[in-house]
CSV table of C-alpha atoms in Angstrom, one decimal:
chain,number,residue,atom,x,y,z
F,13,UNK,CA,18.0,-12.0,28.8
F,14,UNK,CA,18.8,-10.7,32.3
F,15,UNK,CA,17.4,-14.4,33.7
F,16,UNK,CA,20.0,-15.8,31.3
F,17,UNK,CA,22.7,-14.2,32.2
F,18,UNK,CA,22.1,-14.4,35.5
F,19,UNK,CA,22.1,-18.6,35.3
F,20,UNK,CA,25.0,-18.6,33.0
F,21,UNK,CA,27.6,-16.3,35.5
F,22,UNK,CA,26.2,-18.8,38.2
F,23,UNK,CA,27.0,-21.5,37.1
F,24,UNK,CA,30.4,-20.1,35.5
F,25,UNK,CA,30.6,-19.5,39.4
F,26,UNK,CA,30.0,-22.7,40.5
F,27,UNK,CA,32.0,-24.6,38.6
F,28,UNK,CA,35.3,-22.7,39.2
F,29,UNK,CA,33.9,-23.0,42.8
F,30,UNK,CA,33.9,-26.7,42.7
F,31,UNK,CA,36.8,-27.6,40.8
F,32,UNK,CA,39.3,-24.9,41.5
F,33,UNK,CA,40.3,-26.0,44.8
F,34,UNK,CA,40.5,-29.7,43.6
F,35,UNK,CA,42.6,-28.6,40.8
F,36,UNK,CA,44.6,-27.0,43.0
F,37,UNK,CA,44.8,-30.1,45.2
F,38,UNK,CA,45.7,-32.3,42.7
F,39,UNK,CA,48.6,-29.8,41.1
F,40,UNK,CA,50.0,-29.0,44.9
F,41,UNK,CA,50.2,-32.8,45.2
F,42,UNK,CA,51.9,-33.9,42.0
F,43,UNK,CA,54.6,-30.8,43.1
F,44,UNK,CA,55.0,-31.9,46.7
F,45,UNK,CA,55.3,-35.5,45.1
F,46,UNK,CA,58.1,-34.4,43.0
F,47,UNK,CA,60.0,-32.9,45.2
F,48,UNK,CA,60.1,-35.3,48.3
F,49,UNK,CA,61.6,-38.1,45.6
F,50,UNK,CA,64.3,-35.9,44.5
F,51,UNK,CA,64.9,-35.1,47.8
F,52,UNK,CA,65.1,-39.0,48.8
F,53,UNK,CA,67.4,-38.9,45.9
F,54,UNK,CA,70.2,-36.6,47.2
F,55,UNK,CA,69.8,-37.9,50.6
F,56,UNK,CA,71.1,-41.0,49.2
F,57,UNK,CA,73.6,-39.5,47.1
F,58,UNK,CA,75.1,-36.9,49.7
F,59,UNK,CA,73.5,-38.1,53.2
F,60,UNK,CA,71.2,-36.1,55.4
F,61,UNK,CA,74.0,-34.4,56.9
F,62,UNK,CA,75.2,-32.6,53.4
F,63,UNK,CA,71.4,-32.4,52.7
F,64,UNK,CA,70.4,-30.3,56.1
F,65,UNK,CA,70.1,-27.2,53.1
F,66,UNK,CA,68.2,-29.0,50.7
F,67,UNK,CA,65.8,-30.7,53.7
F,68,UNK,CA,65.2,-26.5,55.2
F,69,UNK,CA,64.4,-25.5,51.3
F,70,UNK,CA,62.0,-28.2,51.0
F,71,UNK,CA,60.0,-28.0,54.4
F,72,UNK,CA,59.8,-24.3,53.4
F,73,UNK,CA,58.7,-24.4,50.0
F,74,UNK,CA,55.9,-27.1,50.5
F,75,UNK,CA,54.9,-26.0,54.0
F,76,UNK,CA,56.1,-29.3,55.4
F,77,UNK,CA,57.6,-31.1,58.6
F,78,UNK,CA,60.6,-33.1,57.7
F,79,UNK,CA,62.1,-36.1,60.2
F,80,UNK,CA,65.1,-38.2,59.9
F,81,UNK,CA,65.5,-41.5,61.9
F,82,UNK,CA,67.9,-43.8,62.7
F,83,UNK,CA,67.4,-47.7,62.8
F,84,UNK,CA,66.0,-47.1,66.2
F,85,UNK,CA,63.2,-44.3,65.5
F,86,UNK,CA,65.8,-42.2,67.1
F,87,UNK,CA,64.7,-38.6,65.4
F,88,UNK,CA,68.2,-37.5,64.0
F,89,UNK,CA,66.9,-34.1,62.1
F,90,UNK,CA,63.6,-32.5,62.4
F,91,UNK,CA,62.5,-29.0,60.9
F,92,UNK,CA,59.0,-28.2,60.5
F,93,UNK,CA,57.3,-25.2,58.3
F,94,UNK,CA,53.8,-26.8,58.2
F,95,UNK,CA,50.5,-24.6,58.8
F,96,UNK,CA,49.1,-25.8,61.4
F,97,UNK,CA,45.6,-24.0,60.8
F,98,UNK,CA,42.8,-26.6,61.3
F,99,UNK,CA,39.9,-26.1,58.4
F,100,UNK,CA,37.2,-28.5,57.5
F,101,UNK,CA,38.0,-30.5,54.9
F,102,UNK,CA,35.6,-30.1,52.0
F,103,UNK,CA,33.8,-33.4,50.7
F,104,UNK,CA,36.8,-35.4,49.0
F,105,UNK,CA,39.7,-33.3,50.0
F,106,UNK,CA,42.0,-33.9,52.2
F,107,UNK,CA,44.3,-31.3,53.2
F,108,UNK,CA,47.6,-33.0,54.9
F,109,UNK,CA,50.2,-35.5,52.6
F,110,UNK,CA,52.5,-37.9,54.2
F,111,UNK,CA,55.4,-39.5,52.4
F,112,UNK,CA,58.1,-41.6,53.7
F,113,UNK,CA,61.8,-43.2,52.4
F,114,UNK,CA,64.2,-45.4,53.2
F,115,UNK,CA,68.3,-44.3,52.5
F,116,UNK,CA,71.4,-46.0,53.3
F,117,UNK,CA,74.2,-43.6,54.8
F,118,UNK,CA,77.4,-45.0,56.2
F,119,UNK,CA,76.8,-49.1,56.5
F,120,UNK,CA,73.1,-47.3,58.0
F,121,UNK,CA,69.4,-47.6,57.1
F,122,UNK,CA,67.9,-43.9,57.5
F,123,UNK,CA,64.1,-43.3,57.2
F,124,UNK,CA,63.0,-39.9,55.8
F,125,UNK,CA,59.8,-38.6,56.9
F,126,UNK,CA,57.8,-35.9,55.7
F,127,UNK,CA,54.1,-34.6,56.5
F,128,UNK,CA,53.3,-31.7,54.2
F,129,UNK,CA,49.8,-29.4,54.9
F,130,UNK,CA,47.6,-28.2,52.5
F,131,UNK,CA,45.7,-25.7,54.1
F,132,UNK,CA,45.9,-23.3,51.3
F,133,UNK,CA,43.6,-25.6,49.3
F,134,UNK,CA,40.6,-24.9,52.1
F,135,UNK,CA,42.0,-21.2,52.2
F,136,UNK,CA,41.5,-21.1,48.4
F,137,UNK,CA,38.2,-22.6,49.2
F,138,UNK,CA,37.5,-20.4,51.6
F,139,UNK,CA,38.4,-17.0,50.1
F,140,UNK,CA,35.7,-18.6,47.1
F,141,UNK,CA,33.0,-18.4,49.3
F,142,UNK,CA,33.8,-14.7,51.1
F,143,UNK,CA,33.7,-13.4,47.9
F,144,UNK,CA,31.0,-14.7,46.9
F,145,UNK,CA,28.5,-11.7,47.9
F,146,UNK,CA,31.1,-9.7,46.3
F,147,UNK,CA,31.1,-11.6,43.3
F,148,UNK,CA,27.1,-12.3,43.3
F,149,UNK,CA,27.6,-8.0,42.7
F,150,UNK,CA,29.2,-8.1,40.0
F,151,UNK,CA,27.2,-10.9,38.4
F,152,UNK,CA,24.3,-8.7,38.8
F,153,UNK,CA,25.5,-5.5,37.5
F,154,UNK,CA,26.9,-7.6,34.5
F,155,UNK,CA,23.9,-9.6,33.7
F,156,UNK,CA,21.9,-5.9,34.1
F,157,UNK,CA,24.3,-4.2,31.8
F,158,UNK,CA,24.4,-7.0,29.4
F,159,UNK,CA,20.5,-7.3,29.4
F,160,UNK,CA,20.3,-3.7,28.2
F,161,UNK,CA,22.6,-3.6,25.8
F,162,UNK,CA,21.3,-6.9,23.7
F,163,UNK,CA,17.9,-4.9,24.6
F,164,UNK,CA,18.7,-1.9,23.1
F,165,UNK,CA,20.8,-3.8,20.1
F,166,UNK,CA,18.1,-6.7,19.2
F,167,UNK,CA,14.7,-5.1,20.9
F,168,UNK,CA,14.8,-1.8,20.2
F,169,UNK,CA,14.5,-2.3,16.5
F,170,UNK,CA,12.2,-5.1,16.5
F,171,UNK,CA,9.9,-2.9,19.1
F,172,UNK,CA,10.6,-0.4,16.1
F,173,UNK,CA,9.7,-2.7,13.8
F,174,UNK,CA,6.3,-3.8,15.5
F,175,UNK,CA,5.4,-0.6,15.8
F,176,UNK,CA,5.6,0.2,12.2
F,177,UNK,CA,3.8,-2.8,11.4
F,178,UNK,CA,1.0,-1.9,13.7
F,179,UNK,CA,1.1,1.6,11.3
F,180,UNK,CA,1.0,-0.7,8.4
F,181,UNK,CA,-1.8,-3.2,10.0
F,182,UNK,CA,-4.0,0.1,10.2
F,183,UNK,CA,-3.0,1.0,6.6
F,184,UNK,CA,-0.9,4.0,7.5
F,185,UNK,CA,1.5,3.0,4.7
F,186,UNK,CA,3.6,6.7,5.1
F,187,UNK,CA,5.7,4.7,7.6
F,188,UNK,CA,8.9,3.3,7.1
F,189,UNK,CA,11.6,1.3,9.0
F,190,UNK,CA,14.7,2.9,9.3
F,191,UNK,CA,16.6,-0.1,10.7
F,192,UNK,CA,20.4,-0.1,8.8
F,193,UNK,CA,21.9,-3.6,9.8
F,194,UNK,CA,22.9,-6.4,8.3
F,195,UNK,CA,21.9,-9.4,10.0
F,196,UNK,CA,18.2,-10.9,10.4
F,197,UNK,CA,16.4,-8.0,11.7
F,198,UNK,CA,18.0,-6.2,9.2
F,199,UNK,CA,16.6,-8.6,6.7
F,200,UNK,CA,13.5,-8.5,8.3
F,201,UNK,CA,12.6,-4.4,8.1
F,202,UNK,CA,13.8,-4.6,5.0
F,203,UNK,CA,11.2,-7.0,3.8
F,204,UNK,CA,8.5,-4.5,5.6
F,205,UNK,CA,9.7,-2.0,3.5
F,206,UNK,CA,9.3,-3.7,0.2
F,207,UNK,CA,5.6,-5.1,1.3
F,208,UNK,CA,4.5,-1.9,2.4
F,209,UNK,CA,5.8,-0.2,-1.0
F,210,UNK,CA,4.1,-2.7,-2.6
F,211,UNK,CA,1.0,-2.9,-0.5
F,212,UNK,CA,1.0,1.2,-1.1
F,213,UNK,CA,1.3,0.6,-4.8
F,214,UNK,CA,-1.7,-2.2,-4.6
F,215,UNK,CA,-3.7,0.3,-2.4
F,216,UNK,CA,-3.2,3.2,-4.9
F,217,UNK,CA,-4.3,0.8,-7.9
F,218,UNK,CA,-7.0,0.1,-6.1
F,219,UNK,CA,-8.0,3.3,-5.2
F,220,UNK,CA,-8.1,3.9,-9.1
F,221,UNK,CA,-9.9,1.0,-9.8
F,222,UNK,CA,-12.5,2.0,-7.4
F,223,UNK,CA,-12.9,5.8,-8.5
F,224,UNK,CA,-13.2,4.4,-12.1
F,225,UNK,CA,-15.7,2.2,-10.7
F,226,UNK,CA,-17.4,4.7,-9.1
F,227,UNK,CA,-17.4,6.6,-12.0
F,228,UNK,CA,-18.7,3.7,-14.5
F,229,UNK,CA,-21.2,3.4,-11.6
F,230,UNK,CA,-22.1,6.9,-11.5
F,231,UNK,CA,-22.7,6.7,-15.2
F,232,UNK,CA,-24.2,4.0,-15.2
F,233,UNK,CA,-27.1,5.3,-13.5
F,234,UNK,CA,-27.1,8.3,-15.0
F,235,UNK,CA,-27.7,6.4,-18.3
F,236,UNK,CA,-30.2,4.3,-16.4
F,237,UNK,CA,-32.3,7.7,-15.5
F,238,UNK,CA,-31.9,9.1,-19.0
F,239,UNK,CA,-33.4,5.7,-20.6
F,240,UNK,CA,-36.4,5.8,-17.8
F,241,UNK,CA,-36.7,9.7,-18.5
F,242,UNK,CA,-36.4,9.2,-22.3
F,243,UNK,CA,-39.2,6.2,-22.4
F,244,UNK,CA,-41.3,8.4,-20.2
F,245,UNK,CA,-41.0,11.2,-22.7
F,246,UNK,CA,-41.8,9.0,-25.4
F,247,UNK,CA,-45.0,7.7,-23.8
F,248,UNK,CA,-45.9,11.0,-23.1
F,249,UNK,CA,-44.8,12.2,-26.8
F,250,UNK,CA,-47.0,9.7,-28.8
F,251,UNK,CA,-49.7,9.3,-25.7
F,252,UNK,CA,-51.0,12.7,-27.2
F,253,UNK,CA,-51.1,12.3,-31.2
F,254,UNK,CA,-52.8,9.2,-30.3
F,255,UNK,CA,-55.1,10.2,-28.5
F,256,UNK,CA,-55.7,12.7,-30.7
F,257,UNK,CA,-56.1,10.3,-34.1
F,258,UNK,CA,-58.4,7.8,-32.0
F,259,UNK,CA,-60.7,10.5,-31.3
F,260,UNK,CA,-60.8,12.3,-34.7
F,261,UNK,CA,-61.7,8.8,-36.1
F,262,UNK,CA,-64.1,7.7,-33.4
F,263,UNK,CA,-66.0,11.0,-34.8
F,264,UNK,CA,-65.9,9.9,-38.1
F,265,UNK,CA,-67.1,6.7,-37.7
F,266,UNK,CA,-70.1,7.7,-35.6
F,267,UNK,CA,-70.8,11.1,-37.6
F,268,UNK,CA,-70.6,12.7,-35.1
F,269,UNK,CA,-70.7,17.0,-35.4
F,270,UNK,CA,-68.2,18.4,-37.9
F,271,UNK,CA,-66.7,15.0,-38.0
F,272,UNK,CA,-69.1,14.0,-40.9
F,273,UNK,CA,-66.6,15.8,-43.3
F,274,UNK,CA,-64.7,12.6,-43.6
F,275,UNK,CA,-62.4,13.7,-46.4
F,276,UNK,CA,-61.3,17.2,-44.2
F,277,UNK,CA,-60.8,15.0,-40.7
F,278,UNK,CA,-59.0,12.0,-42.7
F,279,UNK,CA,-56.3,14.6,-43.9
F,280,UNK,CA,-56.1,16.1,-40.6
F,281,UNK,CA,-55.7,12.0,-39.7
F,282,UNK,CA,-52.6,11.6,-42.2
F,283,UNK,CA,-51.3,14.8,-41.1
F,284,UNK,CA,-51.0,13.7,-37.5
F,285,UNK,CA,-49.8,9.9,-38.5
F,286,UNK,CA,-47.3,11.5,-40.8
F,287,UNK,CA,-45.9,13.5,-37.8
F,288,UNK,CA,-46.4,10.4,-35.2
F,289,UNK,CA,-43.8,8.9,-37.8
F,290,UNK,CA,-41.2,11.3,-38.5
F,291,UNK,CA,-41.0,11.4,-34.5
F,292,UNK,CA,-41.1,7.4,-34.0
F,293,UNK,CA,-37.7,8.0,-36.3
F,294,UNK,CA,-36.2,10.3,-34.3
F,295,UNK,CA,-36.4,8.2,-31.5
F,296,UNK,CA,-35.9,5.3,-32.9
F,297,UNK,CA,-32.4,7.2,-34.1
F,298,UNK,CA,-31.9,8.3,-30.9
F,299,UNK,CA,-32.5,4.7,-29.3
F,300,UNK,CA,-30.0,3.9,-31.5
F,301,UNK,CA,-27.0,6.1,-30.9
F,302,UNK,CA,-27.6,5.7,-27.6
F,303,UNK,CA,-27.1,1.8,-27.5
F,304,UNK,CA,-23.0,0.2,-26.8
F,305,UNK,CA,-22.8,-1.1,-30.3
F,306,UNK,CA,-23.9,1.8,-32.6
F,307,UNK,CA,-20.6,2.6,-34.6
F,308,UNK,CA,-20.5,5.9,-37.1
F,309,UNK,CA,-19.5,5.2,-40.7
F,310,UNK,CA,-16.2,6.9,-40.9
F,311,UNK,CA,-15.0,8.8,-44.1
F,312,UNK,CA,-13.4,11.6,-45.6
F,313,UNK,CA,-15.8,14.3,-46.1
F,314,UNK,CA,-15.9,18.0,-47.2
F,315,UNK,CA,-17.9,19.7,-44.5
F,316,UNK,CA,-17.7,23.4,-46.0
F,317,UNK,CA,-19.3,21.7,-49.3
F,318,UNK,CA,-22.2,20.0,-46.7
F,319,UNK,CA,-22.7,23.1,-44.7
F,320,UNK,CA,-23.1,25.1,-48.3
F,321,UNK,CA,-25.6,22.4,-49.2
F,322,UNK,CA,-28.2,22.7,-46.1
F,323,UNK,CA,-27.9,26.5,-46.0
F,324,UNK,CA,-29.3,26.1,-49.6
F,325,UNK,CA,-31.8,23.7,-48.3
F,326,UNK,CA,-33.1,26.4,-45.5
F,327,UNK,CA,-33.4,29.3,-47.3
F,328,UNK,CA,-36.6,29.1,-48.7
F,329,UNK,CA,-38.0,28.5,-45.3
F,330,UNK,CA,-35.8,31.8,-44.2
F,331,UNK,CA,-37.4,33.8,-47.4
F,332,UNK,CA,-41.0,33.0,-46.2
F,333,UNK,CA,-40.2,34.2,-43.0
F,334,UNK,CA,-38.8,37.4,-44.0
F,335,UNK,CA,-35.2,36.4,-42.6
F,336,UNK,CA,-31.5,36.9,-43.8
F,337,UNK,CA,-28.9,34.2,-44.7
F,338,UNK,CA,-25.3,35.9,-43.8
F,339,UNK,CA,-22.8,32.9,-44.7
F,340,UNK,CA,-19.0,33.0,-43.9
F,341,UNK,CA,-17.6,29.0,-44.8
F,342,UNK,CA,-14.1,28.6,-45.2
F,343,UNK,CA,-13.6,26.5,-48.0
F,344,UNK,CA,-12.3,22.8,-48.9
F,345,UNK,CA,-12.5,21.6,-45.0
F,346,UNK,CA,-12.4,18.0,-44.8
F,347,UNK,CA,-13.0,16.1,-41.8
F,348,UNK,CA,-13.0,12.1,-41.3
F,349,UNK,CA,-16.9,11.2,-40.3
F,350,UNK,CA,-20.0,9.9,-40.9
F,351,UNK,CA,-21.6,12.0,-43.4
F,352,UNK,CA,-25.3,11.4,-43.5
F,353,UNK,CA,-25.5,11.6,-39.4
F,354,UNK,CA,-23.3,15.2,-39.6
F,355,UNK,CA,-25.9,16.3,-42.2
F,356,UNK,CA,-28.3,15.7,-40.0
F,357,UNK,CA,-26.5,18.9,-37.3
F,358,UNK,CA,-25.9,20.9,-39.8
F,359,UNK,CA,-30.0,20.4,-40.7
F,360,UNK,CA,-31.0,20.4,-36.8
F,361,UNK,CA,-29.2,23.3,-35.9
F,362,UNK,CA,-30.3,25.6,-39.2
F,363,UNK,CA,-33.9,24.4,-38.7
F,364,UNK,CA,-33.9,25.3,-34.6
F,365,UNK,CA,-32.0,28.4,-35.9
F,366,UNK,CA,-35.3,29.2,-38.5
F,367,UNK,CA,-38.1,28.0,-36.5
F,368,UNK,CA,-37.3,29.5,-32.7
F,369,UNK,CA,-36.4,32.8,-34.3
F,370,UNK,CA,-38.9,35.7,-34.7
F,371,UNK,CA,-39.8,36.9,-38.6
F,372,UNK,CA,-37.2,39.2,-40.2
F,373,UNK,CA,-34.3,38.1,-37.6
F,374,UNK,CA,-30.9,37.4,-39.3
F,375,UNK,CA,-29.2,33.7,-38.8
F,376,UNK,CA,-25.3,33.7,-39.4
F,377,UNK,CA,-23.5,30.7,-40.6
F,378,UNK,CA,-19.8,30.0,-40.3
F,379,UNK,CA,-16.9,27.7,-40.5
F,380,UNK,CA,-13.7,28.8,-40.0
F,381,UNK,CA,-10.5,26.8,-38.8
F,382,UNK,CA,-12.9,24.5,-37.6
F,383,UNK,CA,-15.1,26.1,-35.5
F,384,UNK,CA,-19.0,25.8,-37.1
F,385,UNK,CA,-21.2,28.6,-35.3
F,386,UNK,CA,-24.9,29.7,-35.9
F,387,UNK,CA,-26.2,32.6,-34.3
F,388,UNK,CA,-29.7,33.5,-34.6
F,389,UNK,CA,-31.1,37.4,-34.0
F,390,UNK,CA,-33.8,38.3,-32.1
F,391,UNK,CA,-34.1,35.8,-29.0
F,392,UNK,CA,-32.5,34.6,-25.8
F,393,UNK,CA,-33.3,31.4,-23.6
F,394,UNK,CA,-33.1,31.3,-19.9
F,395,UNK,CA,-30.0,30.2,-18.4
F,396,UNK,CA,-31.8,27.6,-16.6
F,397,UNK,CA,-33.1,26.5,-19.9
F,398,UNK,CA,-29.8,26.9,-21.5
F,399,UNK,CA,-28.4,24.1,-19.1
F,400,UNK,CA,-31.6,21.5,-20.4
F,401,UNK,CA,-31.4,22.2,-23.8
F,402,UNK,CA,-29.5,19.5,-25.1
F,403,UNK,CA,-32.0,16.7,-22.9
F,404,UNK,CA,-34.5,14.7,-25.0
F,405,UNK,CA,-37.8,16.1,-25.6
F,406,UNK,CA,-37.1,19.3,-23.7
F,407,UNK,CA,-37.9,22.9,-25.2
F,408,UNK,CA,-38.0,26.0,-24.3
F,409,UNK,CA,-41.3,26.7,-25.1
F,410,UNK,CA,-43.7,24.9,-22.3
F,411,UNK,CA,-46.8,24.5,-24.4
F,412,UNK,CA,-45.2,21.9,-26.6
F,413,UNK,CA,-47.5,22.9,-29.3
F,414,UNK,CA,-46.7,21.0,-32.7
F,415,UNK,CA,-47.5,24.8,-34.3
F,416,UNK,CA,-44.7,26.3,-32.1
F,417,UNK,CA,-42.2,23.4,-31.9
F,418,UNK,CA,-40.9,20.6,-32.7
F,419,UNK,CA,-40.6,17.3,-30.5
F,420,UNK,CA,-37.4,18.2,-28.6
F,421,UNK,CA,-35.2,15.4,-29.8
F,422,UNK,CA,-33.6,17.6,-32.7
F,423,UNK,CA,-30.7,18.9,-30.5
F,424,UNK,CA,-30.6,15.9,-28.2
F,425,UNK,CA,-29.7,13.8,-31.5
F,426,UNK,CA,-27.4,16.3,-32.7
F,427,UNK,CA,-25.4,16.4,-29.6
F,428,UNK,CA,-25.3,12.3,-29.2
F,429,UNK,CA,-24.3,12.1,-33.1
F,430,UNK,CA,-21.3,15.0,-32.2
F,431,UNK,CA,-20.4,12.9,-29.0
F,432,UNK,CA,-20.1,10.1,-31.1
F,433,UNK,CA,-17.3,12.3,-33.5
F,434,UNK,CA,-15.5,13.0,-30.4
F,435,UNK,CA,-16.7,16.9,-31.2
F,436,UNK,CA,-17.6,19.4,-28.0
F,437,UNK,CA,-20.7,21.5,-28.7
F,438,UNK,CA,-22.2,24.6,-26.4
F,439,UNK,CA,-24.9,27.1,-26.5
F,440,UNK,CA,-25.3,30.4,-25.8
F,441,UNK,CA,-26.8,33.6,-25.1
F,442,UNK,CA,-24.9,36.4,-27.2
F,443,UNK,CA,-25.4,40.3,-27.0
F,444,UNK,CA,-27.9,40.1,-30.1
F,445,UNK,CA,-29.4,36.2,-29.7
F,446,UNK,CA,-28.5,33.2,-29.4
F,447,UNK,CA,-25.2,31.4,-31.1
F,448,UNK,CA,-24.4,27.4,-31.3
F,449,UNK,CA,-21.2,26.2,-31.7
F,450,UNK,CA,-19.3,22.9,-31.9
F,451,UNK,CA,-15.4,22.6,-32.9
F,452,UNK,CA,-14.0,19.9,-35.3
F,453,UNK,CA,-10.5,19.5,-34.4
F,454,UNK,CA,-8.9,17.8,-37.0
């Protein structure tokens, strides 16, 4: 800008440098022109002798010599004003005008003469180029002040702008351009603003998209790791029974020991199938809540009339053992769900309730506003046990003994077939044993 500036007042210079004084040539000519005819004019009118005036004004006005002559070059009259300062005539100027004019005066022939300088064109010329230095100054300070002024009106927000668009380029998107103008650069950090709202807005869905994805990933493998774990338990599960029923009939085919009682070993046999296949169910539920597709058959159902109903089913088992029944089922609740999977809870969580509690303990039962507890007397469970209990095939009891236990899937289902109601479920250590609890919000 400063370069610019510079070159345009130079050339400004420059011109007025070379035309002004031929302007001025050409104007002072036309003038002295003018005024030599009209003096020709009154000379002819009045004669020179009437005219001496007129000839004095004009010699002094256009710095001029004036002559009169007679028919024999006789000078009659002669006044002279012209500068006679010598200069060098700049290229195509000249700087001195001669006219001449011939008037009659008495029977006469007068010539007029007239030489007028024009000096002041080279000394207009001259005082150009003296002030040139002076002038070269000011062009400078100009062109300087000029150049920081567009710089601080037209770079100063674009170095603004860049700036904030380097912010932007490293995703610093907090940034904003606080450029108030109306022109293009106005225009220009406006549209910054609007992409980097919008690139903010992008970067936050994205940042959403990408936790969610994390998350699906997370669970993902989490679901990946409880299928391995679950098919390892399952190996392990039936690896045993198997083992168990190959041997037993290996005996029996060979006679071998106490396995010649065929008839005692062959109900041991069913015994062990019959158990191999209510656990091949359970899984095989499991497996099957557990897939994408399983889908509960929703209905209206009176869970106080269910809950009665299994309660009734367990107390004999409760009677054998010596233990009490203490009920407390609000009644006529209805809830919308599948009704043979939430008889299945209600059977889990009695049976757990019965079979991991000592002889003579109590097991309370309720249902009120929704909230279905079972609290067993007479034992606790480990916290870190507390946090497993709800895996597959885990219990509490290490020796996972079929004469202490059952195969660890009984909670594990309950809790996938309450997950699948949309119900929460929790268990835990109270002052006299242990209480389950799950709320149906309706």
């Amino acid at each position: 800008m400063l370069a610019l500036l510079v070159i345009c007042c130079v050339i400004i210079y420059a011109v007025v440098l070379v035309f002004l004084p031929k302007n001025y040539h050409a104007r002072l000519e036309d003038q002295v022109t003018g005024d030599f005819y009209e003096l020709a004019e009154k000379l002819k009118e009045k004669g020179w002798e009437a005219c001496s005036g007129d000839l004095l004004e004009f010699s002094m006005r256009n710095n001029a010599s004036v002559r009169i002559q007679d028919e024999n070059e006789k000078d009659l009259f002669s006044v002279n004003f012209a500068d006679t300062e010598e200069g060098t005539d700049s290229p195509g100027t000249s700087f001195s005008l001669s006219f001449s004019a011939e008037f009659r005066q008495g029977g006469g022939i007068f010539r007029l003469f007239a030489m007028v300088s024009l000096v002041a064109v080279f000394q207009s010329y001259e005082i150009l180029l003296r002030l040139l230095p002076f002038i070269a100054v000011i062009i400078l300070l100009i062109s300087v002040a000029g150049a920081l002024l567009c710089s601080h009106y037209y770079s100063g927000p674009l170095l603004h702008i860049c700036h904030v668009a380097d912010r932007m380029a490293g995703l610093d998107l907090n940034w904003k351009c606080e450029v108030k103008r109306k022109d293009e650069i106005g225009v220009l950090a406006e549209s910054l603003n609007t992409m980097s709202r919008q690139l903010g807005n992008a970067l936050d869905s994205l940042k959403s998209a990408n936790e969610e994805l994390q998350k699906d990933i997370a669970k993902e493998r989490e679901q990946e790791r409880q299928r391995i774990d679950f098919f390892t338990s399952v190996s392990h599960e039936l690896k045993t029974p198997v083992a168990v029923l190959k041997g037993e009939l290996e005996g029996m085919i060979c006679r071998v020991g106490e396995y010649r009682d065929r008839d005692t070993y062959l109900r041991h046999c069913l015994k062990t199938v019959n158990d191999m296949e209510g656990l091949v169910k359970e899984i095989l539920m499991a497996a099957r809540m557990g897939g994408s597709d399983f889908l509960p058959a929703f209905s209206d159902l009176d869970l106080s009339r269910m809950l009665a109903r299994s309660c009734r089913e367990i107390k004999g088992r409760m009677e054998d053992r010596g233990m009490e029944l203490h009920t407390d089922i609000e009644p006529d609740f209805h809830y919308q769900g599948d009704g043979r999977l939430l008889d299945k809870v209600f059977s889990n969580v009695l049976g757990n309730a019965v079979s991991y509690s000592p002889e003579g303990a109590a097991v309370a039962v309720s249902l009120q506003n929704g909230v279905f507890q079972v609290e067993n007397t007479g034992v606790h469970i480990e916290e870190e046990d507390l946090k497993r209990i709800f895996m597959p095939f885990y219990r509490v009891e290490k020796s996972r003994s079929r004469n202490t236990g059952g195969s660890g899937l009984g909670l594990y289902i309950t809790k996938m077939i309450l997950e699948h109601h949309g119900v929460a479920c929790t268990m835990e250590n109270t002052e006299n044993g242990v209480r389950f609890t799950a709320v149906f919000q309706v």
